[in-house]
């Protein structure tokens, strides 16, 4: 157990880091701020890599607010992951199934990026590939040196509430939908869905209803985004929190009740969807859905045509632009189909295997919150390509990594008991 003084000192350091980073970014530039933070991480990583990981989660939204283009956040996470990986490698890694799957996924994505199946005349995109590798590195660090799950949930909830308040005060709207941080409304919704789920999880599983306070700005901002994907993310995450720890019969009854209501009142879902999407017209929603369906169909066909290496990571938008079925520059809007189309079906299988290893297990209350964050993101990946945005995906990588670490620890056999009395042969 840590002493109360150490706990207070740790929280004071977290609070003091926020204005320090903002000051450095505003008056000395993003590069200076990133270099300073990485230096501090280097001093902290060796004795407390878990604390450094929690601090990183809190600093990523601050960097995004201070420098909306996202460059500062990417540099910050890249430097921190490099230092943390160096620390983990020096400490030594034991062979594990999840780490082997992670290495294979990194190899598959790298091969698809370096050896694309199609050629384009435009400049090769590289930022998405680099950001994905950094995210996988963050996952590896979290799996090798996991942080306290309760602290992770607390930092995600508080920092997300602060970002939501900032966005509401900025009042940046596009076509009546909340935007900001150089992100479109769908990404803003995905960014704030995880803090909302974390806050609800802390309130429900830790019996501390004060955690509903940070959930309020997050919920308000998500409603302002009018993002259907964000609504589904929140629903999936909150459902995991509500059902956690309940007997199987209760889960079945709740699921059957929801299904029965939907069958008895067939128009209820449409009415709820219309009320949530606000001023978005039916024509707009239908056109948006139609384009995404066409992109998904093309991505699925590309995946089956190039099942081993895909067409090359980051190549689908350009492929869609020249395709006769689409003819527009658009991504898949589905991260699973993107992996299958751009990196091959094998990469998709490896990614789903990582999700299964981390999420498909009953958890303690604190870990159940991280599990809910992972499930919410897994649902959100059906509607947006958020893995290549660290501001949105950082809590997901850290949560799944910590769950993988706990799974590997619980699967180890217990050491043989030491006998109380031993007879020495002569």
Short mmCIF file of C-alpha atoms in Angstrom, two decimals, residues 2-275:
data_model
loop_
_atom_site.label_atom_id
_atom_site.label_comp_id
_atom_site.label_asym_id
_atom_site.label_seq_id
_atom_site.Cartn_x
_atom_site.Cartn_y
_atom_site.Cartn_z
CA UNK A 2 1.23 3.49 -0.83
CA UNK A 3 1.32 6.08 1.94
CA UNK A 4 -1.26 8.94 1.91
CA UNK A 5 1.56 11.42 1.32
CA UNK A 6 2.68 9.54 -1.79
CA UNK A 7 -0.89 9.43 -3.13
CA UNK A 8 -1.36 13.18 -2.55
CA UNK A 9 2.00 13.94 -4.16
CA UNK A 10 1.12 11.84 -7.20
CA UNK A 11 -2.18 13.65 -7.77
CA UNK A 12 -0.50 17.04 -7.27
CA UNK A 13 2.01 16.13 -9.96
CA UNK A 14 -0.80 15.15 -12.33
CA UNK A 15 -2.64 18.43 -11.70
CA UNK A 16 0.52 20.54 -12.04
CA UNK A 17 1.48 18.85 -15.31
CA UNK A 18 -1.61 20.20 -17.12
CA UNK A 19 -0.89 23.97 -16.83
CA UNK A 20 2.82 23.32 -17.36
CA UNK A 21 2.20 21.64 -20.73
CA UNK A 22 -0.26 24.36 -21.78
CA UNK A 23 2.26 27.09 -20.91
CA UNK A 24 5.07 25.40 -22.85
CA UNK A 25 2.90 24.85 -25.93
CA UNK A 26 1.54 28.41 -25.99
CA UNK A 27 4.80 30.25 -25.34
CA UNK A 28 7.55 27.89 -26.48
CA UNK A 29 5.96 25.72 -29.16
CA UNK A 30 4.79 22.12 -29.39
CA UNK A 31 8.29 20.73 -29.96
CA UNK A 32 9.65 22.27 -26.77
CA UNK A 33 6.67 21.06 -24.77
CA UNK A 34 7.00 17.54 -26.17
CA UNK A 35 10.74 17.45 -25.46
CA UNK A 36 10.18 18.60 -21.89
CA UNK A 37 7.45 16.06 -21.25
CA UNK A 38 9.51 13.22 -22.73
CA UNK A 39 12.43 14.21 -20.49
CA UNK A 40 10.15 14.09 -17.44
CA UNK A 41 8.88 10.73 -18.58
CA UNK A 42 12.44 9.44 -18.85
CA UNK A 43 13.00 10.37 -15.20
CA UNK A 44 9.72 8.79 -14.08
CA UNK A 45 9.57 5.69 -16.26
CA UNK A 46 12.31 3.71 -14.54
CA UNK A 47 10.86 3.72 -10.99
CA UNK A 48 7.15 3.97 -11.94
CA UNK A 49 6.25 3.02 -15.54
CA UNK A 50 2.63 2.49 -14.50
CA UNK A 51 2.35 6.05 -13.19
CA UNK A 52 3.95 7.36 -16.39
CA UNK A 53 1.29 5.52 -18.39
CA UNK A 54 -1.52 7.13 -16.39
CA UNK A 55 0.07 10.57 -16.78
CA UNK A 56 0.28 10.02 -20.52
CA UNK A 57 -3.47 9.42 -20.71
CA UNK A 58 -4.07 12.71 -18.93
CA UNK A 59 -1.63 14.69 -21.05
CA UNK A 60 -2.84 13.53 -24.48
CA UNK A 61 -6.13 15.52 -24.31
CA UNK A 62 -4.21 18.54 -22.98
CA UNK A 63 -1.83 18.39 -25.93
CA UNK A 64 -4.81 18.09 -28.31
CA UNK A 65 -6.48 21.16 -26.82
CA UNK A 66 -3.27 23.20 -26.85
CA UNK A 67 -2.36 22.18 -30.42
CA UNK A 68 -5.51 21.06 -32.28
CA UNK A 69 -3.76 19.74 -35.38
CA UNK A 70 -2.73 16.69 -33.36
CA UNK A 71 1.00 16.93 -34.01
CA UNK A 72 1.85 17.60 -30.36
CA UNK A 73 -0.20 14.62 -29.19
CA UNK A 74 1.46 12.29 -31.72
CA UNK A 75 4.97 13.48 -30.78
CA UNK A 76 4.13 13.19 -27.09
CA UNK A 77 2.82 9.63 -27.32
CA UNK A 78 5.60 8.53 -29.69
CA UNK A 79 8.32 9.77 -27.35
CA UNK A 80 6.64 8.32 -24.28
CA UNK A 81 6.10 4.93 -25.94
CA UNK A 82 9.75 4.83 -27.07
CA UNK A 83 10.97 5.49 -23.53
CA UNK A 84 8.53 3.02 -22.00
CA UNK A 85 9.43 0.30 -24.51
CA UNK A 86 13.12 0.82 -23.74
CA UNK A 87 12.37 0.38 -20.04
CA UNK A 88 10.25 -2.73 -20.65
CA UNK A 89 12.80 -4.37 -22.92
CA UNK A 90 15.62 -3.78 -20.43
CA UNK A 91 13.53 -5.31 -17.67
CA UNK A 92 12.90 -8.36 -19.84
CA UNK A 93 9.82 -9.81 -21.48
CA UNK A 94 8.47 -13.29 -20.93
CA UNK A 95 7.01 -15.15 -23.95
CA UNK A 96 3.25 -14.65 -24.08
CA UNK A 97 0.55 -15.44 -26.59
CA UNK A 98 -0.84 -11.91 -26.69
CA UNK A 99 2.58 -10.35 -27.33
CA UNK A 100 3.23 -12.88 -30.12
CA UNK A 101 -0.10 -11.97 -31.74
CA UNK A 102 0.79 -8.29 -31.39
CA UNK A 103 4.15 -8.81 -33.12
CA UNK A 104 2.51 -10.72 -35.96
CA UNK A 105 -0.05 -7.95 -36.43
CA UNK A 106 2.71 -5.33 -36.54
CA UNK A 107 4.57 -7.41 -39.11
CA UNK A 108 1.46 -7.86 -41.27
CA UNK A 109 0.67 -4.14 -41.31
CA UNK A 110 4.31 -3.24 -42.04
CA UNK A 111 4.54 -5.68 -44.95
CA UNK A 112 1.30 -4.36 -46.43
CA UNK A 113 2.53 -0.79 -46.17
CA UNK A 114 6.00 -1.44 -47.61
CA UNK A 115 4.81 -3.80 -50.36
CA UNK A 116 1.47 -2.46 -51.62
CA UNK A 117 -0.49 -4.35 -54.25
CA UNK A 118 -1.54 -1.21 -56.13
CA UNK A 119 0.38 1.81 -57.36
CA UNK A 120 -0.80 5.38 -56.99
CA UNK A 121 0.44 8.57 -58.58
CA UNK A 122 -0.17 10.66 -55.45
CA UNK A 123 2.14 10.83 -52.44
CA UNK A 124 2.08 7.73 -50.25
CA UNK A 125 0.24 8.31 -46.94
CA UNK A 126 2.50 7.54 -44.00
CA UNK A 127 1.02 9.25 -40.95
CA UNK A 128 -1.76 6.69 -40.46
CA UNK A 129 0.74 3.83 -40.59
CA UNK A 130 3.06 5.50 -38.07
CA UNK A 131 0.20 6.35 -35.71
CA UNK A 132 -1.07 2.77 -35.85
CA UNK A 133 2.41 1.46 -34.98
CA UNK A 134 2.61 3.91 -32.06
CA UNK A 135 -0.81 2.69 -30.89
CA UNK A 136 0.34 -0.93 -31.05
CA UNK A 137 3.44 0.09 -29.10
CA UNK A 138 1.21 1.71 -26.47
CA UNK A 139 -0.74 -1.54 -26.30
CA UNK A 140 2.48 -3.52 -25.82
CA UNK A 141 3.69 -1.20 -23.05
CA UNK A 142 0.35 -1.40 -21.26
CA UNK A 143 0.39 -5.20 -21.48
CA UNK A 144 3.98 -5.42 -20.17
CA UNK A 145 3.72 -2.75 -17.44
CA UNK A 146 0.01 -2.36 -16.62
CA UNK A 147 -1.24 0.58 -14.59
CA UNK A 148 -3.90 0.61 -11.87
CA UNK A 149 -7.23 0.11 -13.71
CA UNK A 150 -9.11 2.41 -11.34
CA UNK A 151 -6.62 5.23 -11.92
CA UNK A 152 -6.95 4.73 -15.68
CA UNK A 153 -10.74 5.03 -15.51
CA UNK A 154 -10.51 8.10 -13.27
CA UNK A 155 -8.06 9.93 -15.54
CA UNK A 156 -10.10 9.07 -18.66
CA UNK A 157 -13.31 10.34 -17.04
CA UNK A 158 -11.83 13.59 -15.68
CA UNK A 159 -9.80 14.50 -18.76
CA UNK A 160 -12.75 13.67 -21.03
CA UNK A 161 -15.06 15.89 -18.99
CA UNK A 162 -12.55 18.73 -19.27
CA UNK A 163 -12.35 18.31 -23.06
CA UNK A 164 -16.16 18.18 -23.30
CA UNK A 165 -16.45 21.41 -21.30
CA UNK A 166 -13.85 23.06 -23.51
CA UNK A 167 -15.67 22.04 -26.70
CA UNK A 168 -19.02 23.25 -25.38
CA UNK A 169 -17.51 26.61 -24.45
CA UNK A 170 -15.84 26.97 -27.85
CA UNK A 171 -19.18 26.43 -29.60
CA UNK A 172 -17.71 25.30 -32.90
CA UNK A 173 -20.46 23.79 -35.05
CA UNK A 174 -20.64 22.48 -38.59
CA UNK A 175 -24.13 21.98 -40.03
CA UNK A 176 -25.53 22.12 -36.51
CA UNK A 177 -23.15 19.47 -35.13
CA UNK A 178 -20.44 20.02 -32.52
CA UNK A 179 -16.86 19.94 -33.81
CA UNK A 180 -13.44 20.97 -32.53
CA UNK A 181 -9.81 19.86 -32.10
CA UNK A 182 -9.64 19.54 -35.91
CA UNK A 183 -11.99 16.53 -35.65
CA UNK A 184 -15.34 15.97 -37.30
CA UNK A 185 -18.45 15.34 -35.14
CA UNK A 186 -18.20 11.55 -35.42
CA UNK A 187 -14.66 11.57 -34.05
CA UNK A 188 -15.64 14.01 -31.31
CA UNK A 189 -18.44 11.64 -30.33
CA UNK A 190 -16.05 8.68 -30.25
CA UNK A 191 -13.56 10.72 -28.21
CA UNK A 192 -16.15 11.60 -25.53
CA UNK A 193 -17.99 8.27 -25.44
CA UNK A 194 -15.19 6.57 -23.49
CA UNK A 195 -15.01 9.19 -20.68
CA UNK A 196 -18.80 8.95 -20.33
CA UNK A 197 -18.63 5.16 -20.01
CA UNK A 198 -15.73 5.43 -17.55
CA UNK A 199 -17.62 7.91 -15.37
CA UNK A 200 -20.77 5.76 -15.34
CA UNK A 201 -18.65 2.70 -14.54
CA UNK A 202 -16.96 4.42 -11.62
CA UNK A 203 -20.33 5.55 -10.29
CA UNK A 204 -21.95 2.14 -10.60
CA UNK A 205 -19.20 -0.32 -9.75
CA UNK A 206 -17.46 1.72 -7.05
CA UNK A 207 -20.69 3.02 -5.46
CA UNK A 208 -19.53 6.62 -5.85
CA UNK A 209 -22.32 8.58 -7.54
CA UNK A 210 -20.25 11.77 -7.61
CA UNK A 211 -18.61 10.32 -10.72
CA UNK A 212 -21.82 11.11 -12.60
CA UNK A 213 -20.79 14.78 -12.51
CA UNK A 214 -18.04 14.40 -15.16
CA UNK A 215 -20.49 12.30 -17.17
CA UNK A 216 -22.84 15.26 -17.61
CA UNK A 217 -20.63 17.45 -19.89
CA UNK A 218 -19.62 14.38 -21.87
CA UNK A 219 -23.26 13.39 -22.44
CA UNK A 220 -24.21 16.94 -23.39
CA UNK A 221 -21.38 17.23 -25.91
CA UNK A 222 -22.15 13.81 -27.42
CA UNK A 223 -25.77 14.85 -27.95
CA UNK A 224 -24.51 17.96 -29.72
CA UNK A 225 -22.43 15.86 -32.12
CA UNK A 226 -25.55 14.01 -33.36
CA UNK A 227 -23.28 11.02 -34.03
CA UNK A 228 -25.12 7.72 -34.32
CA UNK A 229 -21.90 5.78 -33.87
CA UNK A 230 -21.17 7.60 -30.60
CA UNK A 231 -24.67 6.80 -29.31
CA UNK A 232 -24.11 3.11 -30.01
CA UNK A 233 -20.68 3.23 -28.33
CA UNK A 234 -22.20 4.71 -25.19
CA UNK A 235 -25.03 2.17 -25.23
CA UNK A 236 -22.62 -0.77 -25.56
CA UNK A 237 -20.25 0.52 -22.86
CA UNK A 238 -22.98 1.39 -20.38
CA UNK A 239 -24.65 -1.99 -21.00
CA UNK A 240 -21.39 -3.73 -20.08
CA UNK A 241 -21.18 -1.70 -16.88
CA UNK A 242 -24.81 -2.35 -15.93
CA UNK A 243 -24.60 -6.09 -16.64
CA UNK A 244 -21.21 -6.58 -14.96
CA UNK A 245 -21.41 -8.99 -12.05
CA UNK A 246 -25.05 -9.91 -12.62
CA UNK A 247 -26.13 -13.56 -12.92
CA UNK A 248 -26.58 -14.97 -16.39
CA UNK A 249 -30.36 -15.20 -16.01
CA UNK A 250 -30.54 -11.46 -15.28
CA UNK A 251 -28.49 -10.66 -18.39
CA UNK A 252 -30.74 -12.85 -20.52
CA UNK A 253 -33.91 -11.28 -19.09
CA UNK A 254 -32.62 -7.74 -19.71
CA UNK A 255 -31.59 -8.60 -23.29
CA UNK A 256 -34.98 -10.27 -23.97
CA UNK A 257 -36.82 -7.29 -22.49
CA UNK A 258 -35.01 -4.87 -24.79
CA UNK A 259 -35.67 -7.12 -27.79
CA UNK A 260 -39.34 -7.45 -26.84
CA UNK A 261 -39.81 -3.69 -26.56
CA UNK A 262 -38.22 -3.24 -29.97
CA UNK A 263 -40.58 -5.84 -31.48
CA UNK A 264 -43.74 -4.52 -29.83
CA UNK A 265 -42.95 -0.91 -30.67
CA UNK A 266 -41.30 -1.11 -34.10
CA UNK A 267 -41.31 2.66 -34.54
CA UNK A 268 -39.67 3.38 -31.21
CA UNK A 269 -36.11 3.00 -32.45
CA UNK A 270 -36.74 5.35 -35.36
CA UNK A 271 -38.28 7.94 -33.04
CA UNK A 272 -35.38 7.71 -30.65
CA UNK A 273 -32.91 7.98 -33.51
CA UNK A 274 -34.69 11.05 -34.90
CA UNK A 275 -34.72 12.76 -31.52
#
